[in-house]
PDB file of C-alpha atoms in Angstrom:
ATOM      1  CA  MET F   6     -13.977 -10.105   5.025  1.00 42.00           C
ATOM      2  CA  GLY F   7     -13.070  -7.088   7.188  1.00 56.00           C
ATOM      3  CA  TYR F   8     -11.425  -7.270  10.600  1.00 69.00           C
ATOM      4  CA  GLN F   9     -13.051  -5.947  13.767  1.00 71.00           C
ATOM      5  CA  TYR F  10     -11.155  -3.552  16.003  1.00 81.00           C
ATOM      6  CA  GLN F  11     -11.762  -2.515  19.583  1.00 82.00           C
ATOM      7  CA  PRO F  12     -12.084   1.278  19.960  1.00 84.00           C
ATOM      8  CA  LEU F  13      -8.961   2.811  21.443  1.00 81.00           C
ATOM      9  CA  SER F  14      -9.315   3.703  25.120  1.00 77.00           C
ATOM     10  CA  SER F  15      -6.901   6.642  25.010  1.00 84.00           C
ATOM     11  CA  TRP F  16      -8.401   9.903  23.721  1.00 84.00           C
ATOM     12  CA  ASP F  17      -5.023  11.026  22.346  1.00 88.00           C
ATOM     13  CA  GLU F  18      -4.530   7.724  20.523  1.00 91.00           C
ATOM     14  CA  PHE F  19      -7.985   7.950  19.001  1.00 91.00           C
ATOM     15  CA  GLU F  20      -7.236  11.455  17.732  1.00 92.00           C
ATOM     16  CA  ASN F  21      -3.917  10.293  16.256  1.00 93.00           C
ATOM     17  CA  LEU F  22      -5.672   7.333  14.623  1.00 94.00           C
ATOM     18  CA  CYS F  23      -8.198   9.654  12.982  1.00 93.00           C
ATOM     19  CA  LEU F  24      -5.428  11.994  11.839  1.00 92.00           C
ATOM     20  CA  ASN F  25      -3.561   9.163  10.101  1.00 92.00           C
ATOM     21  CA  LEU F  26      -6.676   7.687   8.506  1.00 93.00           C
ATOM     22  CA  PHE F  27      -7.926  10.941   7.036  1.00 92.00           C
ATOM     23  CA  ARG F  28      -4.513  11.929   5.739  1.00 90.00           C
ATOM     24  CA  LEU F  29      -4.722   8.816   3.570  1.00 89.00           C
ATOM     25  CA  GLU F  30      -8.424   9.066   2.798  1.00 88.00           C
ATOM     26  CA  LEU F  31      -8.133  12.688   1.628  1.00 85.00           C
ATOM     27  CA  LYS F  32      -4.679  12.242   0.073  1.00 82.00           C
ATOM     28  CA  ASP F  33      -3.273  15.183   1.999  1.00 77.00           C
ATOM     29  CA  ASP F  34      -0.365  15.035   4.474  1.00 73.00           C
ATOM     30  CA  SER F  35      -0.954  18.681   5.429  1.00 76.00           C
ATOM     31  CA  ILE F  36      -3.977  17.711   7.537  1.00 83.00           C
ATOM     32  CA  HIS F  37      -2.913  18.212  11.146  1.00 82.00           C
ATOM     33  CA  LYS F  38      -4.057  18.775  14.714  1.00 84.00           C
ATOM     34  CA  ASN F  39      -5.484  22.100  15.801  1.00 75.00           C
ATOM     35  CA  GLY F  40      -3.619  23.424  18.853  1.00 67.00           C
ATOM     36  CA  ARG F  41      -3.281  21.110  21.820  1.00 59.00           C
ATOM     37  CA  GLN F  42      -5.466  19.717  24.563  1.00 57.00           C
ATOM     38  CA  GLY F  43      -6.567  22.425  26.989  1.00 49.00           C
ATOM     39  CA  THR F  44      -6.336  25.290  24.484  1.00 52.00           C
ATOM     40  CA  ILE F  45      -9.206  26.998  22.679  1.00 51.00           C
ATOM     41  CA  GLN F  46      -9.894  24.943  19.558  1.00 62.00           C
ATOM     42  CA  ASN F  47     -13.245  26.352  18.411  1.00 64.00           C
ATOM     43  CA  GLY F  48     -14.791  22.918  18.050  1.00 70.00           C
ATOM     44  CA  VAL F  49     -12.026  21.566  15.814  1.00 84.00           C
ATOM     45  CA  ASP F  50      -9.399  18.959  16.798  1.00 87.00           C
ATOM     46  CA  ILE F  51      -8.047  18.275  13.289  1.00 90.00           C
ATOM     47  CA  PHE F  52      -8.250  20.373  10.153  1.00 87.00           C
ATOM     48  CA  GLY F  53      -6.943  20.546   6.620  1.00 87.00           C
ATOM     49  CA  LYS F  54      -7.895  20.957   2.982  1.00 83.00           C
ATOM     50  CA  SER F  55      -9.096  17.993   0.961  1.00 80.00           C
ATOM     51  CA  PHE F  56      -6.899  17.272  -2.043  1.00 74.00           C
ATOM     52  CA  LEU F  57      -9.937  15.726  -3.739  1.00 75.00           C
ATOM     53  CA  SER F  58     -12.489  18.520  -3.265  1.00 79.00           C
ATOM     54  CA  GLY F  59     -10.403  21.535  -2.256  1.00 82.00           C
ATOM     55  CA  LYS F  60     -12.736  22.094   0.719  1.00 86.00           C
ATOM     56  CA  LEU F  61     -11.476  23.127   4.160  1.00 88.00           C
ATOM     57  CA  LEU F  62     -12.456  20.371   6.578  1.00 90.00           C
ATOM     58  CA  GLY F  63     -12.637  20.317  10.353  1.00 91.00           C
ATOM     59  CA  PHE F  64     -12.827  17.192  12.522  1.00 93.00           C
ATOM     60  CA  GLN F  65     -14.055  16.937  16.100  1.00 91.00           C
ATOM     61  CA  CYS F  66     -13.015  13.697  17.866  1.00 89.00           C
ATOM     62  CA  LYS F  67     -15.378  12.267  20.467  1.00 85.00           C
ATOM     63  CA  GLY F  68     -14.030   9.271  22.335  1.00 79.00           C
ATOM     64  CA  LYS F  69     -16.773   7.429  24.225  1.00 73.00           C
ATOM     65  CA  GLN F  70     -16.812   4.698  26.842  1.00 64.00           C
ATOM     66  CA  VAL F  71     -17.305   1.316  25.188  1.00 58.00           C
ATOM     67  CA  TYR F  72     -18.748  -0.668  28.119  1.00 50.00           C
ATOM     68  CA  PRO F  73     -21.198   0.231  29.352  1.00 51.00           C
ATOM     69  CA  GLU F  74     -21.658   2.072  26.077  1.00 59.00           C
ATOM     70  CA  ARG F  75     -21.871   5.850  26.079  1.00 74.00           C
ATOM     71  CA  ARG F  76     -23.278   7.499  22.989  1.00 80.00           C
ATOM     72  CA  ILE F  77     -22.671  10.929  21.545  1.00 83.00           C
ATOM     73  CA  LYS F  78     -25.518  13.307  22.419  1.00 88.00           C
ATOM     74  CA  GLN F  79     -27.342  15.834  20.289  1.00 91.00           C
ATOM     75  CA  GLY F  80     -26.402  18.573  22.745  1.00 91.00           C
ATOM     76  CA  GLU F  81     -22.697  17.823  22.201  1.00 90.00           C
ATOM     77  CA  ILE F  82     -23.177  18.112  18.452  1.00 92.00           C
ATOM     78  CA  ASP F  83     -24.943  21.474  18.761  1.00 92.00           C
ATOM     79  CA  SER F  84     -22.366  22.843  21.206  1.00 92.00           C
ATOM     80  CA  GLU F  85     -19.380  21.956  19.018  1.00 91.00           C
ATOM     81  CA  ILE F  86     -21.082  23.379  15.925  1.00 91.00           C
ATOM     82  CA  GLU F  87     -21.528  26.722  17.692  1.00 90.00           C
ATOM     83  CA  LYS F  88     -17.817  26.744  18.569  1.00 90.00           C
ATOM     84  CA  ALA F  89     -16.830  25.818  15.015  1.00 88.00           C
ATOM     85  CA  LYS F  90     -18.617  28.900  13.671  1.00 89.00           C
ATOM     86  CA  ASN F  91     -15.710  30.914  15.109  1.00 87.00           C
ATOM     87  CA  PHE F  92     -12.990  28.813  13.491  1.00 88.00           C
ATOM     88  CA  GLU F  93     -10.708  30.680  11.087  1.00 86.00           C
ATOM     89  CA  PRO F  94     -10.447  30.294   8.167  1.00 86.00           C
ATOM     90  CA  LYS F  95     -14.106  29.419   7.689  1.00 91.00           C
ATOM     91  CA  LEU F  96     -14.859  25.716   7.371  1.00 90.00           C
ATOM     92  CA  ASP F  97     -16.645  24.094   4.451  1.00 92.00           C
ATOM     93  CA  CYS F  98     -17.385  20.907   6.404  1.00 92.00           C
ATOM     94  CA  LEU F  99     -17.266  19.751  10.020  1.00 92.00           C
ATOM     95  CA  PHE F 100     -17.107  16.026  10.755  1.00 94.00           C
ATOM     96  CA  PHE F 101     -17.656  14.360  14.118  1.00 93.00           C
ATOM     97  CA  LEU F 102     -15.504  11.256  14.650  1.00 93.00           C
ATOM     98  CA  THR F 103     -16.592   9.025  17.499  1.00 92.00           C
ATOM     99  CA  THR F 104     -15.826   5.649  19.045  1.00 89.00           C
ATOM    100  CA  ALA F 105     -19.562   5.220  19.661  1.00 86.00           C
ATOM    101  CA  SER F 106     -21.501   2.813  17.461  1.00 84.00           C
ATOM    102  CA  ARG F 107     -23.878   4.015  14.749  1.00 86.00           C
ATOM    103  CA  ASP F 108     -26.852   5.938  16.112  1.00 87.00           C
ATOM    104  CA  PRO F 109     -29.828   6.629  13.796  1.00 89.00           C
ATOM    105  CA  SER F 110     -31.087   9.463  16.011  1.00 90.00           C
ATOM    106  CA  ILE F 111     -27.773  11.333  15.644  1.00 91.00           C
ATOM    107  CA  GLN F 112     -27.790  10.736  11.888  1.00 92.00           C
ATOM    108  CA  GLU F 113     -31.296  12.189  11.697  1.00 92.00           C
ATOM    109  CA  HIS F 114     -30.294  15.169  13.864  1.00 93.00           C
ATOM    110  CA  ILE F 115     -27.368  15.961  11.549  1.00 93.00           C
ATOM    111  CA  ARG F 116     -29.609  15.711   8.488  1.00 93.00           C
ATOM    112  CA  ARG F 117     -31.923  18.311  10.047  1.00 92.00           C
ATOM    113  CA  ILE F 118     -28.955  20.576  10.780  1.00 92.00           C
ATOM    114  CA  ASN F 119     -27.790  20.386   7.163  1.00 91.00           C
ATOM    115  CA  GLU F 120     -31.287  21.293   5.956  1.00 89.00           C
ATOM    116  CA  SER F 121     -31.380  24.390   8.159  1.00 84.00           C
ATOM    117  CA  ILE F 122     -29.914  27.803   7.275  1.00 75.00           C
ATOM    118  CA  SER F 123     -28.381  28.450  10.694  1.00 78.00           C
ATOM    119  CA  ILE F 124     -24.847  27.414   9.631  1.00 85.00           C
ATOM    120  CA  ASP F 125     -22.782  28.008   6.509  1.00 86.00           C
ATOM    121  CA  PHE F 126     -20.892  24.688   6.508  1.00 90.00           C
ATOM    122  CA  GLU F 127     -21.894  21.046   6.127  1.00 93.00           C
ATOM    123  CA  VAL F 128     -21.905  18.629   9.059  1.00 93.00           C
ATOM    124  CA  GLY F 129     -21.203  14.893   8.993  1.00 93.00           C
ATOM    125  CA  VAL F 130     -20.427  12.059  11.382  1.00 94.00           C
ATOM    126  CA  TYR F 131     -18.220   8.962  11.337  1.00 94.00           C
ATOM    127  CA  PHE F 132     -19.186   6.354  13.925  1.00 92.00           C
ATOM    128  CA  TRP F 133     -16.845   3.568  14.990  1.00 90.00           C
ATOM    129  CA  ASN F 134     -18.450   1.305  12.371  1.00 88.00           C
ATOM    130  CA  ASP F 135     -17.265   3.735   9.682  1.00 92.00           C
ATOM    131  CA  ILE F 136     -13.796   4.136  11.179  1.00 93.00           C
ATOM    132  CA  GLU F 137     -13.478   0.351  11.333  1.00 90.00           C
ATOM    133  CA  LEU F 138     -14.112   0.203   7.575  1.00 90.00           C
ATOM    134  CA  MET F 139     -11.302   2.715   7.068  1.00 92.00           C
ATOM    135  CA  LEU F 140      -8.951   0.619   9.210  1.00 90.00           C
ATOM    136  CA  ASN F 141      -9.584  -2.293   6.860  1.00 84.00           C
ATOM    137  CA  LYS F 142      -9.049  -0.025   3.874  1.00 86.00           C
ATOM    138  CA  TYR F 143      -5.710   1.214   5.244  1.00 87.00           C
ATOM    139  CA  PRO F 144      -4.040  -1.773   6.982  1.00 82.00           C
ATOM    140  CA  GLU F 145      -0.777   0.164   7.301  1.00 83.00           C
ATOM    141  CA  VAL F 146      -2.527   2.406   9.851  1.00 89.00           C
ATOM    142  CA  ALA F 147      -4.083  -0.594  11.608  1.00 87.00           C
ATOM    143  CA  MET F 148      -0.595  -2.113  11.964  1.00 83.00           C
ATOM    144  CA  VAL F 149       0.595   0.956  13.901  1.00 87.00           C
ATOM    145  CA  PHE F 150      -2.329   1.248  16.319  1.00 89.00           C
ATOM    146  CA  TYR F 151      -3.154  -2.477  16.618  1.00 85.00           C
ATOM    147  CA  PRO F 152       0.270  -4.203  16.514  1.00 78.00           C
ATOM    148  CA  ASN F 153      -1.046  -7.432  18.042  1.00 70.00           C
ATOM    149  CA  SER F 154      -4.001  -7.875  15.711  1.00 64.00           C
ATOM    150  CA  LYS F 155      -4.424 -10.685  13.168  1.00 53.00           C
ATOM    151  CA  MET F 156      -3.903  -8.132  10.419  1.00 50.00           C
ATOM    152  CA  ASP F 157      -0.419  -7.517  11.811  1.00 50.00           C
ATOM    153  CA  TYR F 158       0.300 -11.260  11.771  1.00 48.00           C
ATOM    154  CA  LEU F 159      -0.725 -11.472   8.129  1.00 53.00           C
ATOM    155  CA  SER F 160       1.459  -8.500   7.324  1.00 69.00           C
ATOM    156  CA  ARG F 161       4.415 -10.126   9.068  1.00 73.00           C
ATOM    157  CA  VAL F 162       3.896 -13.222   6.913  1.00 78.00           C
ATOM    158  CA  ASP F 163       3.999 -11.015   3.820  1.00 85.00           C
ATOM    159  CA  LEU F 164       7.156  -9.274   5.005  1.00 84.00           C
ATOM    160  CA  SER F 165       8.847 -12.599   5.800  1.00 85.00           C
ATOM    161  CA  SER F 166       8.108 -13.918   2.294  1.00 90.00           C
ATOM    162  CA  HIS F 167       9.173 -10.602   0.792  1.00 90.00           C
ATOM    163  CA  LYS F 168      12.501 -10.794   2.622  1.00 88.00           C
ATOM    164  CA  LYS F 169      13.106 -14.351   1.383  1.00 91.00           C
ATOM    165  CA  VAL F 170      12.444 -13.414  -2.256  1.00 94.00           C
ATOM    166  CA  CYS F 171      14.686 -10.345  -2.064  1.00 91.00           C
ATOM    167  CA  GLY F 172      17.440 -12.440  -0.494  1.00 91.00           C
ATOM    168  CA  LEU F 173      17.385 -14.804  -3.480  1.00 91.00           C
ATOM    169  CA  LEU F 174      17.618 -11.964  -6.003  1.00 92.00           C
ATOM    170  CA  PRO F 175      20.581  -9.776  -4.984  1.00 90.00           C
ATOM    171  CA  TYR F 176      20.892  -6.639  -7.063  1.00 88.00           C
ATOM    172  CA  ASP F 177      24.686  -6.563  -7.537  1.00 86.00           C
ATOM    173  CA  ASP F 178      25.108 -10.281  -8.275  1.00 83.00           C
ATOM    174  CA  PHE F 179      21.994 -10.848 -10.362  1.00 86.00           C
ATOM    175  CA  ILE F 180      19.582  -8.025 -11.155  1.00 88.00           C
ATOM    176  CA  TYR F 181      22.286  -5.693 -12.452  1.00 85.00           C
ATOM    177  CA  HIS F 182      23.528  -8.338 -14.894  1.00 81.00           C
ATOM    178  CA  ILE F 183      20.157  -9.277 -16.376  1.00 80.00           C
ATOM    179  CA  LYS F 184      19.299  -5.597 -16.747  1.00 79.00           C
ATOM    180  CA  ASN F 185      22.536  -4.460 -18.371  1.00 78.00           C
ATOM    181  CA  GLU F 186      24.509  -7.459 -19.633  1.00 73.00           C
ATOM    182  CA  ILE F 187      22.251 -10.371 -20.513  1.00 71.00           C
ATOM    183  CA  PHE F 188      23.718 -12.178 -23.546  1.00 63.00           C
ATOM    184  CA  SER F 189      26.307  -9.506 -24.127  1.00 64.00           C
ATOM    185  CA  PRO F 190      29.738 -10.923 -25.131  1.00 58.00           C
ATOM    186  CA  TYR F 191      31.151 -13.256 -22.479  1.00 59.00           C
ATOM    187  CA  PHE F 192      28.014 -13.120 -20.348  1.00 64.00           C
ATOM    188  CA  GLU F 193      28.433 -15.779 -17.657  1.00 69.00           C
ATOM    189  CA  ILE F 194      25.448 -18.101 -17.633  1.00 71.00           C
ATOM    190  CA  ASP F 195      26.027 -18.868 -13.938  1.00 77.00           C
ATOM    191  CA  LYS F 196      24.771 -15.379 -13.190  1.00 80.00           C
ATOM    192  CA  LEU F 197      21.281 -16.684 -13.991  1.00 83.00           C
ATOM    193  CA  ASN F 198      21.339 -19.238 -11.152  1.00 88.00           C
ATOM    194  CA  PRO F 199      19.320 -16.953  -8.816  1.00 91.00           C
ATOM    195  CA  LEU F 200      16.580 -16.899 -11.458  1.00 91.00           C
ATOM    196  CA  TYR F 201      16.246 -20.681 -11.298  1.00 91.00           C
ATOM    197  CA  CYS F 202      16.305 -20.625  -7.488  1.00 93.00           C
ATOM    198  CA  PHE F 203      13.546 -18.018  -7.571  1.00 95.00           C
ATOM    199  CA  ILE F 204      11.414 -20.244  -9.809  1.00 94.00           C
ATOM    200  CA  GLU F 205      11.829 -23.152  -7.366  1.00 94.00           C
ATOM    201  CA  LEU F 206      10.654 -20.876  -4.546  1.00 92.00           C
ATOM    202  CA  ARG F 207       7.060 -21.491  -5.650  1.00 90.00           C
ATOM    203  CA  ASN F 208       7.379 -24.961  -4.086  1.00 92.00           C
ATOM    204  CA  ASP F 209       8.187 -23.485  -0.664  1.00 91.00           C
ATOM    205  CA  PRO F 210       4.956 -23.611   1.423  1.00 89.00           C
ATOM    206  CA  ASN F 211       6.274 -20.867   3.701  1.00 87.00           C
ATOM    207  CA  VAL F 212       6.407 -18.321   0.882  1.00 90.00           C
ATOM    208  CA  PHE F 213       3.020 -16.773   0.157  1.00 88.00           C
ATOM    209  CA  PHE F 214       1.418 -13.348   0.166  1.00 89.00           C
ATOM    210  CA  ASN F 215      -1.898 -12.320   1.677  1.00 85.00           C
ATOM    211  CA  ASN F 216      -1.483  -8.831   0.296  1.00 84.00           C
ATOM    212  CA  ASP F 217      -3.157  -8.779  -3.121  1.00 82.00           C
ATOM    213  CA  ASP F 218      -0.656  -6.356  -4.663  1.00 82.00           C
ATOM    214  CA  LEU F 219       2.420  -8.302  -3.549  1.00 87.00           C
ATOM    215  CA  SER F 220       0.803 -11.583  -4.577  1.00 89.00           C
ATOM    216  CA  PHE F 221       0.093 -10.245  -8.071  1.00 90.00           C
ATOM    217  CA  ILE F 222       3.631  -8.882  -8.565  1.00 91.00           C
ATOM    218  CA  TYR F 223       5.161 -12.135  -7.277  1.00 93.00           C
ATOM    219  CA  ARG F 224       3.042 -14.273  -9.623  1.00 91.00           C
ATOM    220  CA  ARG F 225       3.921 -12.009 -12.532  1.00 92.00           C
ATOM    221  CA  MET F 226       7.632 -12.323 -11.728  1.00 93.00           C
ATOM    222  CA  GLN F 227       7.259 -16.117 -11.730  1.00 93.00           C
ATOM    223  CA  ILE F 228       5.579 -16.051 -15.158  1.00 91.00           C
ATOM    224  CA  VAL F 229       8.324 -13.889 -16.679  1.00 90.00           C
ATOM    225  CA  ALA F 230      11.049 -16.003 -15.031  1.00 92.00           C
ATOM    226  CA  ASP F 231       9.497 -19.172 -16.514  1.00 90.00           C
ATOM    227  CA  ARG F 232       9.442 -17.588 -19.937  1.00 87.00           C
ATOM    228  CA  MET F 233      13.105 -16.591 -19.678  1.00 86.00           C
ATOM    229  CA  ARG F 234      14.097 -20.080 -18.538  1.00 86.00           C
ATOM    230  CA  TYR F 235      12.267 -21.626 -21.497  1.00 84.00           C
ATOM    231  CA  LEU F 236      13.861 -19.307 -24.075  1.00 80.00           C
ATOM    232  CA  ILE F 237      17.340 -19.709 -22.631  1.00 77.00           C
ATOM    233  CA  GLY F 238      16.975 -23.471 -22.245  1.00 75.00           C
ATOM    234  CA  THR F 239      15.617 -24.202 -25.722  1.00 72.00           C
ATOM    235  CA  HIS F 240      17.413 -21.588 -27.815  1.00 67.00           C
ATOM    236  CA  SER F 241      20.981 -21.692 -26.529  1.00 64.00           C
ATOM    237  CA  PHE F 242      24.007 -23.945 -26.731  1.00 61.00           C
ATOM    238  CA  PRO F 243      27.430 -24.310 -25.034  1.00 61.00           C
ATOM    239  CA  TYR F 244      29.955 -21.868 -26.438  1.00 60.00           C
ATOM    240  CA  ASN F 245      33.657 -21.713 -25.679  1.00 61.00           C
ATOM    241  CA  THR F 246      34.726 -18.256 -24.481  1.00 59.00           C
ATOM    242  CA  ARG F 247      37.938 -16.962 -23.006  1.00 60.00           C
ATOM    243  CA  SER F 248      36.455 -17.438 -19.540  1.00 57.00           C
ATOM    244  CA  GLY F 249      35.271 -21.003 -20.220  1.00 57.00           C
ATOM    245  CA  TYR F 250      32.160 -22.619 -21.613  1.00 57.00           C
ATOM    246  CA  ASN F 251      29.008 -20.580 -21.697  1.00 56.00           C
ATOM    247  CA  GLU F 252      25.524 -20.655 -23.212  1.00 57.00           C
ATOM    248  CA  PHE F 253      24.332 -18.269 -25.880  1.00 57.00           C
ATOM    249  CA  PRO F 254      21.405 -18.172 -28.324  1.00 55.00           C
ATOM    250  CA  TYR F 255      21.972 -20.065 -31.562  1.00 52.00           C
ATOM    251  CA  LYS F 256      24.472 -17.703 -33.139  1.00 53.00           C
ATOM    252  CA  ASP F 257      25.401 -20.312 -35.761  1.00 53.00           C
ATOM    253  CA  GLN F 258      21.903 -20.052 -37.207  1.00 50.00           C
ATOM    254  CA  SER F 259      22.824 -16.572 -38.422  1.00 52.00           C
ATOM    255  CA  ILE F 260      24.437 -18.097 -41.554  1.00 59.00           C
ATOM    256  CA  SER F 261      21.032 -17.801 -43.273  1.00 67.00           C
ATOM    257  CA  GLN F 262      18.580 -14.907 -43.304  1.00 70.00           C
ATOM    258  CA  LYS F 263      15.963 -17.087 -41.640  1.00 67.00           C
ATOM    259  CA  GLY F 264      18.497 -18.120 -39.016  1.00 64.00           C
ATOM    260  CA  ARG F 265      19.550 -14.537 -38.377  1.00 68.00           C
ATOM    261  CA  ASP F 266      15.922 -13.453 -38.025  1.00 73.00           C
ATOM    262  CA  PHE F 267      15.248 -16.301 -35.591  1.00 68.00           C
ATOM    263  CA  TYR F 268      18.362 -15.479 -33.580  1.00 69.00           C
ATOM    264  CA  LEU F 269      17.519 -11.780 -33.325  1.00 73.00           C
ATOM    265  CA  ALA F 270      13.881 -12.480 -32.429  1.00 75.00           C
ATOM    266  CA  THR F 271      14.918 -14.901 -29.683  1.00 74.00           C
ATOM    267  CA  LEU F 272      17.512 -12.525 -28.329  1.00 76.00           C
ATOM    268  CA  ASN F 273      15.017  -9.668 -28.393  1.00 80.00           C
ATOM    269  CA  GLU F 274      12.443 -11.736 -26.472  1.00 83.00           C
ATOM    270  CA  VAL F 275      14.941 -12.577 -23.742  1.00 81.00           C
ATOM    271  CA  VAL F 276      16.084  -8.962 -23.438  1.00 83.00           C
ATOM    272  CA  LEU F 277      12.483  -7.713 -23.217  1.00 86.00           C
ATOM    273  CA  ASP F 278      11.679 -10.350 -20.603  1.00 88.00           C
ATOM    274  CA  ALA F 279      14.775  -9.362 -18.632  1.00 88.00           C
ATOM    275  CA  GLN F 280      13.650  -5.728 -18.713  1.00 89.00           C
ATOM    276  CA  GLU F 281      10.145  -6.657 -17.558  1.00 90.00           C
ATOM    277  CA  PHE F 282      11.567  -8.816 -14.775  1.00 93.00           C
ATOM    278  CA  TYR F 283      13.742  -5.898 -13.655  1.00 92.00           C
ATOM    279  CA  GLU F 284      10.753  -3.521 -13.546  1.00 91.00           C
ATOM    280  CA  LEU F 285       8.688  -6.033 -11.572  1.00 92.00           C
ATOM    281  CA  TYR F 286      11.629  -6.580  -9.222  1.00 93.00           C
ATOM    282  CA  CYS F 287      11.849  -2.824  -8.542  1.00 92.00           C
ATOM    283  CA  GLU F 288       8.114  -2.621  -7.871  1.00 90.00           C
ATOM    284  CA  PHE F 289       8.264  -5.679  -5.609  1.00 92.00           C
ATOM    285  CA  ILE F 290      11.264  -4.612  -3.545  1.00 90.00           C
ATOM    286  CA  GLN F 291       9.982  -1.049  -3.032  1.00 87.00           C
ATOM    287  CA  TYR F 292       6.391  -1.986  -2.215  1.00 84.00           C
ATOM    288  CA  PRO F 293       6.618  -2.241   1.620  1.00 80.00           C
ATOM    289  CA  HIS F 294       8.427   1.092   1.809  1.00 71.00           C
ATOM    290  CA  LYS F 295       5.790   2.803  -0.329  1.00 64.00           C
ATOM    291  CA  LYS F 296       2.999   1.449   1.856  1.00 49.00           C
ATOM    292  CA  THR F 297       4.573   2.576   5.126  1.00 45.00           C
ATOM    293  CA  ALA F 298       6.080   5.888   4.059  1.00 43.00           C
TER     294      ALA F 298
END
């Protein structure tokens, strides 16, 4: 279910919102504002080239009063199109972005314009209904412009759980060792304690993720951690080392070929699981930064 957002009352904020949304939608950070308010803009507030199509796009932002509702008029559309004909370099598409709700008469008017031969670029329109869909598609933008919304609360829950998981799995004291040293000579089994604490975290009702990506990575980490715990718990035994007693896979089984094969297979499974856990950990810990960069 999507969230509903009140149109922004500030014209500048609405323009900035559109800029951020279309940078993500078109996968192009080079999309930017055209000039500044009060200067000649030739019908274009935002422009840039689409990474997906290679077309040069122009955007005209039209903030409208919400209550009582003011709609965009056909005359405004025609006037801005005439201005956009003078924009350099020549546009391939001009889109109107408005806080007004969807208007069938404007949609029909734009269809007639596109069927005519009076302009050499396409025209489109995004009403607030369409922009609202984009806000739900890109919650990281919604968080910036609607910091008090329910979406922000859900995101804060995700970040709180993320912080708790990362705090249980310190890189220097745990992740580094399972990545580089697991079951090497004199590996200290106590270094795996954070793994067991992480597994128990599933019983904490305050740790959950509404974000589908984070939830999937977290569940996958739990599955791999369970597998490691099982292999270590059922295929290891206390072993006296120079630093004290430890636990290793059944090295004594290596006296026979079958035993050696079993030992190497078990060790290989644990090492592969440790590598997978490390990769999931990296993806998990970096995720919030990737989404907000």
